[in-house]
Tab-separated table of C-alpha atoms in Angstrom:
chain	number	residue	atom	x	y	z
A	1044	MET	CA	15.418	-10.921	13.700
A	1045	GLY	CA	14.635	-9.398	10.260
A	1046	ASP	CA	15.376	-6.046	9.031
A	1047	ILE	CA	12.981	-2.102	9.013
A	1048	LEU	CA	12.622	-0.600	6.163
A	1049	ILE	CA	10.968	3.006	6.176
A	1050	GLY	CA	9.519	5.138	3.468
A	1051	THR	CA	6.515	6.595	2.481
A	1052	ALA	CA	3.381	5.539	0.700
A	1053	SER	CA	4.501	8.064	-3.528
A	1054	TRP	CA	7.246	10.095	-3.636
A	1055	THR	CA	4.917	11.980	-6.393
A	1056	ASP	CA	2.209	14.099	-3.762
A	1057	LYS	CA	1.847	17.657	-5.330
A	1058	SER	CA	1.341	18.659	-2.233
A	1059	LEU	CA	4.953	17.547	-0.701
A	1060	ILE	CA	6.339	18.402	-3.708
A	1061	GLN	CA	5.113	21.996	-2.617
A	1062	SER	CA	6.684	21.586	0.595
A	1063	GLY	CA	9.554	22.801	-0.427
A	1064	TRP	CA	11.205	18.940	0.872
A	1065	TYR	CA	12.438	18.428	-2.466
A	1066	PRO	CA	16.236	21.055	-1.912
A	1067	LYS	CA	16.438	23.935	-4.944
A	1068	GLY	CA	17.234	21.953	-8.359
A	1069	VAL	CA	15.555	18.757	-7.701
A	1070	SER	CA	13.172	19.257	-10.207
A	1071	SER	CA	12.801	16.581	-12.425
A	1072	ALA	CA	11.054	13.345	-11.941
A	1073	ALA	CA	14.537	11.496	-11.885
A	1074	GLU	CA	16.040	13.658	-9.582
A	1075	ARG	CA	12.929	13.745	-7.165
A	1076	LEU	CA	12.748	9.405	-7.043
A	1077	GLY	CA	16.696	10.073	-6.918
A	1078	PHE	CA	16.758	12.492	-4.010
A	1079	TYR	CA	14.246	10.263	-2.490
A	1080	ALA	CA	15.850	7.147	-2.163
A	1081	GLU	CA	19.106	8.716	-0.543
A	1082	GLN	CA	16.508	8.972	1.947
A	1083	PHE	CA	14.951	5.818	2.661
A	1084	PRO	CA	15.202	2.565	1.398
A	1085	LEU	CA	11.178	2.068	0.303
A	1086	VAL	CA	8.479	3.334	-1.205
A	1087	GLU	CA	5.133	2.480	-1.717
A	1088	VAL	CA	3.762	2.987	-5.703
A	1089	ASP	CA	0.236	4.376	-4.288
A	1090	SER	CA	-0.260	5.296	-8.550
A	1091	THR	CA	-0.845	1.721	-10.370
A	1092	TYR	CA	-4.208	1.273	-8.626
A	1093	TYR	CA	-5.919	4.521	-10.324
A	1094	PHE	CA	-3.485	3.822	-13.479
A	1095	PRO	CA	-1.377	0.103	-14.404
A	1096	PRO	CA	1.692	0.445	-14.108
A	1097	SER	CA	4.049	0.301	-17.527
A	1098	GLU	CA	6.621	-1.482	-18.384
A	1099	ASP	CA	9.028	2.094	-19.131
A	1100	ASN	CA	8.235	2.713	-15.819
A	1101	SER	CA	9.013	-0.341	-13.653
A	1102	ARG	CA	12.641	0.582	-16.451
A	1103	ARG	CA	13.450	3.333	-15.257
A	1104	TRP	CA	12.483	3.822	-11.145
A	1105	VAL	CA	15.310	0.705	-11.388
A	1106	GLU	CA	17.603	2.905	-13.077
A	1107	ARG	CA	17.442	5.159	-11.020
A	1108	THR	CA	17.704	4.103	-7.192
A	1109	PRO	CA	20.329	2.116	-5.328
A	1110	ASP	CA	20.451	-1.896	-5.861
A	1111	ASP	CA	19.157	-2.764	-2.651
A	1112	PHE	CA	15.487	0.243	-3.216
A	1113	THR	CA	13.192	-1.504	-2.933
A	1114	PHE	CA	9.427	-0.693	-4.125
A	1115	ASN	CA	6.138	-2.330	-2.959
A	1116	ILE	CA	3.747	-1.609	-5.771
A	1117	LYS	CA	-0.302	-1.253	-5.242
A	1118	ALA	CA	-3.075	-3.532	-6.865
A	1119	PHE	CA	-5.006	-2.031	-9.701
A	1120	SER	CA	-7.859	-1.207	-8.529
A	1121	LEU	CA	-9.806	-3.774	-11.285
A	1122	LEU	CA	-8.414	-6.116	-9.517
A	1123	THR	CA	-9.064	-5.811	-6.034
A	1124	GLY	CA	-13.120	-5.776	-6.478
A	1125	HIS	CA	-12.967	-1.553	-6.469
A	1126	PRO	CA	-15.235	0.651	-9.193
A	1127	THR	CA	-12.558	1.424	-11.612
A	1128	LYS	CA	-12.423	4.575	-14.637
A	1129	SER	CA	-13.045	3.674	-17.873
A	1130	GLU	CA	-10.190	5.760	-19.674
A	1131	ALA	CA	-8.092	3.734	-17.290
A	1132	LEU	CA	-8.263	0.282	-18.329
A	1133	TYR	CA	-6.278	-0.200	-21.701
A	1134	LYS	CA	-7.737	1.728	-24.618
A	1135	ASP	CA	-6.967	-1.642	-26.450
A	1136	LEU	CA	-9.721	-3.766	-24.323
A	1137	PRO	CA	-13.055	-3.951	-25.594
A	1138	LYS	CA	-15.166	-1.775	-22.435
A	1139	PRO	CA	-19.313	-0.758	-21.923
A	1140	ASP	CA	-19.626	2.348	-22.280
A	1141	LYS	CA	-19.460	3.342	-18.080
A	1142	LYS	CA	-17.930	6.125	-16.353
A	1143	ASN	CA	-16.822	3.059	-14.088
A	1144	ILE	CA	-15.989	-0.511	-14.308
A	1145	TYR	CA	-16.419	-3.296	-12.706
A	1146	PRO	CA	-15.412	-6.870	-12.469
A	1147	ASP	CA	-18.578	-8.104	-13.061
A	1148	ASP	CA	-18.826	-5.810	-15.736
A	1149	LEU	CA	-16.177	-8.162	-18.005
A	1150	ASP	CA	-15.685	-10.713	-19.740
A	1151	LYS	CA	-13.530	-13.290	-17.572
A	1152	LYS	CA	-10.734	-13.346	-20.755
A	1153	ILE	CA	-10.962	-8.912	-20.612
A	1154	ILE	CA	-9.418	-9.470	-16.763
A	1155	ASP	CA	-7.417	-12.490	-17.623
A	1156	GLU	CA	-5.154	-10.162	-20.051
A	1157	VAL	CA	-5.068	-7.455	-17.071
A	1158	TRP	CA	-3.239	-9.503	-14.906
A	1159	GLU	CA	-1.064	-10.719	-16.885
A	1160	ARG	CA	-0.277	-7.581	-18.122
A	1161	PHE	CA	-0.623	-5.580	-14.666
A	1162	LEU	CA	2.170	-8.675	-13.995
A	1163	SER	CA	3.807	-8.540	-17.038
A	1164	ALA	CA	5.083	-4.504	-16.292
A	1165	LEU	CA	6.825	-5.297	-13.291
A	1166	GLU	CA	8.624	-7.899	-14.420
A	1167	PRO	CA	11.802	-5.453	-14.777
A	1168	LEU	CA	11.557	-4.349	-10.884
A	1169	SER	CA	12.054	-7.965	-10.060
A	1170	SER	CA	14.229	-8.836	-12.134
A	1171	ALA	CA	16.393	-6.209	-9.945
A	1172	GLY	CA	15.779	-7.192	-6.441
A	1173	LYS	CA	13.288	-3.896	-5.886
A	1174	LEU	CA	9.990	-5.382	-6.208
A	1175	GLY	CA	9.048	-5.700	-2.751
A	1176	VAL	CA	5.674	-7.493	-2.327
A	1177	LEU	CA	2.003	-6.293	-4.026
A	1178	LEU	CA	0.025	-4.600	-2.105
A	1179	PHE	CA	-3.828	-5.833	-2.055
A	1180	GLN	CA	-5.679	-3.658	0.076
A	1181	PHE	CA	-9.603	-4.728	-0.025
A	1182	PRO	CA	-13.025	-2.514	-0.732
A	1183	PRO	CA	-14.555	-1.427	3.045
A	1184	TRP	CA	-17.898	-3.745	1.571
A	1185	PHE	CA	-15.619	-6.687	1.340
A	1186	VAL	CA	-16.478	-8.724	4.500
A	1187	ILE	CA	-15.419	-11.552	5.618
A	1188	SER	CA	-17.075	-14.678	3.852
A	1189	ARG	CA	-15.944	-18.124	2.525
A	1190	LYS	CA	-16.698	-15.985	-1.134
A	1191	ASN	CA	-14.148	-13.144	0.258
A	1192	LYS	CA	-11.252	-15.210	1.660
A	1193	THR	CA	-11.584	-17.806	-2.353
A	1194	PHE	CA	-11.513	-14.019	-3.914
A	1195	ILE	CA	-7.669	-13.671	-1.741
A	1196	LEU	CA	-6.324	-16.900	-2.733
A	1197	ASP	CA	-7.225	-16.411	-6.137
A	1198	CYS	CA	-5.453	-12.934	-5.761
A	1199	ALA	CA	-2.530	-14.686	-4.112
A	1200	LYS	CA	-2.320	-17.508	-7.069
A	1201	ARG	CA	-2.742	-14.849	-9.718
A	1202	ALA	CA	-0.420	-13.016	-8.696
A	1203	ALA	CA	2.323	-16.302	-7.927
A	1204	PRO	CA	5.713	-16.446	-7.787
A	1205	LEU	CA	4.920	-12.124	-6.398
A	1206	HIS	CA	4.140	-11.942	-3.178
A	1207	ILE	CA	0.412	-10.702	-2.047
A	1208	ALA	CA	-0.242	-8.004	1.783
A	1209	VAL	CA	-2.982	-8.207	2.100
A	1210	GLU	CA	-4.896	-5.040	3.771
A	1211	LEU	CA	-8.492	-5.492	4.431
A	1212	ARG	CA	-10.787	-2.325	5.734
A	1213	HIS	CA	-14.720	-4.505	6.341
A	1214	ASN	CA	-14.581	-4.835	10.867
A	1215	SER	CA	-16.037	-7.377	10.069
A	1216	TRP	CA	-12.725	-9.139	9.211
A	1217	MET	CA	-11.031	-8.495	12.726
A	1218	ARG	CA	-14.421	-8.099	15.083
A	1219	ASP	CA	-14.684	-10.614	17.876
A	1220	ASP	CA	-13.925	-14.160	17.442
A	1221	ASN	CA	-13.168	-13.354	13.192
A	1222	GLN	CA	-9.994	-11.706	14.549
A	1223	GLU	CA	-8.067	-15.349	15.747
A	1224	GLU	CA	-10.304	-16.933	12.199
A	1225	THR	CA	-8.549	-14.034	10.659
A	1226	LEU	CA	-5.125	-14.043	11.042
A	1227	GLU	CA	-4.999	-18.430	11.139
A	1228	PHE	CA	-5.946	-17.870	7.914
A	1229	LEU	CA	-3.556	-15.574	6.568
A	1230	GLU	CA	-0.759	-17.435	8.296
A	1231	GLY	CA	-2.356	-20.543	6.902
A	1232	HIS	CA	-1.200	-19.603	3.209
A	1233	ASP	CA	1.852	-16.954	4.151
A	1234	LEU	CA	-0.180	-14.275	3.256
A	1235	PRO	CA	1.166	-11.027	4.957
A	1236	TYR	CA	-1.597	-8.896	7.166
A	1237	VAL	CA	-1.192	-5.716	7.030
A	1238	CYS	CA	-1.107	-3.547	10.215
A	1239	VAL	CA	-3.222	-0.517	9.803
A	1240	ASP	CA	-3.092	2.780	12.630
A	1241	MET	CA	-6.326	5.032	11.328
A	1242	PRO	CA	-9.008	6.557	12.677
A	1243	GLN	CA	-11.411	4.784	14.625
A	1244	GLY	CA	-15.777	4.232	14.801
A	1245	PHE	CA	-15.933	3.441	10.614
A	1246	ARG	CA	-17.061	1.169	8.686
A	1247	ASN	CA	-13.537	0.600	7.282
A	1248	SER	CA	-11.831	0.993	10.749
A	1249	LEU	CA	-9.033	-1.662	12.228
A	1250	PRO	CA	-7.800	-2.049	15.332
A	1251	PRO	CA	-4.047	-0.994	15.394
A	1252	ILE	CA	-3.543	-4.491	15.850
A	1253	THR	CA	0.113	-6.347	15.347
A	1254	ALA	CA	1.070	-9.999	14.073
A	1255	ALA	CA	3.082	-11.754	11.542
A	1256	THR	CA	0.578	-13.807	9.335
A	1257	SER	CA	4.461	-14.377	6.879
A	1258	ASP	CA	7.937	-13.262	7.074
A	1259	VAL	CA	6.950	-10.330	5.710
A	1260	ALA	CA	5.352	-8.072	7.634
A	1261	MET	CA	3.696	-4.617	7.173
A	1262	VAL	CA	2.736	-1.603	8.780
A	1263	ARG	CA	0.745	1.306	7.116
A	1264	PHE	CA	-0.099	4.728	8.425
A	1265	HIS	CA	-2.537	6.559	7.824
A	1266	GLY	CA	-3.244	9.094	10.511
A	1267	HIS	CA	-5.960	9.984	12.561
A	1268	ASN	CA	-7.688	12.567	10.929
A	1269	ASP	CA	-11.004	11.690	12.626
A	1270	ALA	CA	-13.439	14.515	11.199
A	1271	GLU	CA	-12.143	14.100	7.508
A	1272	TRP	CA	-11.642	10.207	7.241
A	1273	GLU	CA	-14.657	10.635	4.784
A	1274	SER	CA	-14.167	13.110	2.442
A	1275	LYS	CA	-13.865	12.769	-1.134
A	1276	SER	CA	-10.252	14.739	-0.375
A	1277	VAL	CA	-7.230	12.760	-0.362
A	1278	GLN	CA	-5.806	15.278	0.913
A	1279	ARG	CA	-8.060	16.525	4.102
A	1280	ARG	CA	-8.303	13.210	4.856
A	1281	PHE	CA	-4.630	11.866	5.508
A	1282	LYS	CA	-3.539	16.012	6.273
A	1283	TYR	CA	-2.357	14.872	10.296
A	1284	LEU	CA	0.976	14.726	11.632
A	1285	TYR	CA	1.700	11.956	14.034
A	1286	ASP	CA	3.249	13.814	17.203
A	1287	LYS	CA	6.763	12.002	19.695
A	1288	LYS	CA	5.135	10.113	21.763
A	1289	GLU	CA	2.327	8.011	18.819
A	1290	LEU	CA	5.701	6.846	16.968
A	1291	GLU	CA	7.400	6.185	20.467
A	1292	ASP	CA	4.232	4.246	21.595
A	1293	TRP	CA	4.305	2.577	18.114
A	1294	ALA	CA	7.776	1.516	18.266
A	1295	PRO	CA	8.180	-1.460	20.208
A	1296	LYS	CA	4.696	-3.013	18.108
A	1297	ILE	CA	7.128	-2.637	15.176
A	1298	SER	CA	10.023	-4.426	17.357
A	1299	ALA	CA	8.650	-6.924	18.304
A	1300	LEU	CA	6.687	-7.739	14.714
A	1301	ALA	CA	10.909	-7.452	13.562
A	1302	LYS	CA	11.785	-10.315	15.508
A	1303	GLU	CA	9.043	-12.504	13.624
A	1304	THR	CA	10.089	-11.680	10.163
A	1305	THR	CA	12.631	-11.456	7.888
A	1306	ALA	CA	11.726	-8.201	6.858
A	1307	THR	CA	9.397	-5.624	8.715
A	1308	HIS	CA	7.626	-2.694	5.749
A	1309	VAL	CA	6.860	0.137	7.800
A	1310	LEU	CA	4.832	3.137	5.289
A	1311	MET	CA	3.904	6.614	6.564
A	1312	ASN	CA	0.776	7.044	4.178
A	1313	ASN	CA	-0.478	10.170	6.125
A	1314	CYS	CA	0.489	12.265	2.690
A	1315	TYR	CA	0.013	15.630	2.712
A	1316	ARG	CA	2.506	17.678	2.242
A	1317	ASP	CA	5.802	16.330	3.988
A	1318	TYR	CA	4.416	15.316	7.075
A	1319	ALA	CA	4.976	11.106	6.136
A	1320	GLN	CA	8.566	12.245	4.743
A	1321	GLN	CA	9.073	13.309	8.368
A	1322	ASN	CA	7.171	10.463	10.447
A	1323	ALA	CA	9.643	8.279	8.744
A	1324	ARG	CA	12.049	10.091	9.862
A	1325	GLU	CA	11.387	10.200	13.344
A	1326	LEU	CA	10.569	7.303	13.524
A	1327	ALA	CA	13.087	5.452	11.470
A	1328	ASP	CA	15.695	7.980	13.554
A	1329	LEU	CA	13.025	6.178	17.531
A	1330	LEU	CA	14.067	1.760	16.733
A	1331	SER	CA	17.395	3.599	15.469
A	1332	SER	CA	18.187	4.228	19.083
A	1333	ALA	CA	17.144	1.729	20.223
A	1334	ASN	CA	19.559	-0.097	18.377
A	1335	GLU	CA	16.906	-1.972	16.062
A	1336	PRO	CA	18.019	-2.521	12.822
A	1337	VAL	CA	16.637	-0.440	11.015
A	1338	VAL	CA	17.832	-0.309	6.726
């Protein structure tokens, strides 16, 4: 049975800082990360989706956290086929005069260079043993198809020897008979399926199915703010505080995943004020009281 690591998606959200979760006097970037790492063993870095990581930041993260701390890194938007703001692309790389850039707008050599720089920037984390998995969250229009399966495998190959985890956001992947096909595909290529808890009934809704398709399992909690789920405001979309009953219902599912893997990563992505931190602590306490191997 593997360890269960519980954390949150980000530690620097403006509303989190304003919530009072950080003690008085904990105000610098170094102090905040240090305090966070005293509370949880795992964090997901979501800022790398919007702007690619830098080696300097990776080095600072290593220095500011304990030896056994783990960072999961969200893949840069361009690498998963999302529109990417032109200003987010490396300044020295040629690019079209457009506000938003898609992979098809760039020469293949530029895409290769972005991949190389993205992975290189994570080297300090990897060398220190603090890099968990790379979260590849694919777009809502990324439907099940042979072409898209090939794209996932290409991402995994490019990232190797680092490991990617796959979060799908079009329900075709898990609809009807496709569920078994999708999970077998991921398991056959040793790719973790990212289990999700999220609002249902939307194009990007996937059912709350738990499955271990690799030696690492991952669960991401997005909350159930159905009324705001399609809002452009991240703060409104993820403004959801899980109640005890909801977390109790999830606890045995997480325990079952841990029995099939060497590690299970659980991330609270209901990042509004300190909602994620509250729920992460509550879930960790629930599992610990059941004698589960929570780190």
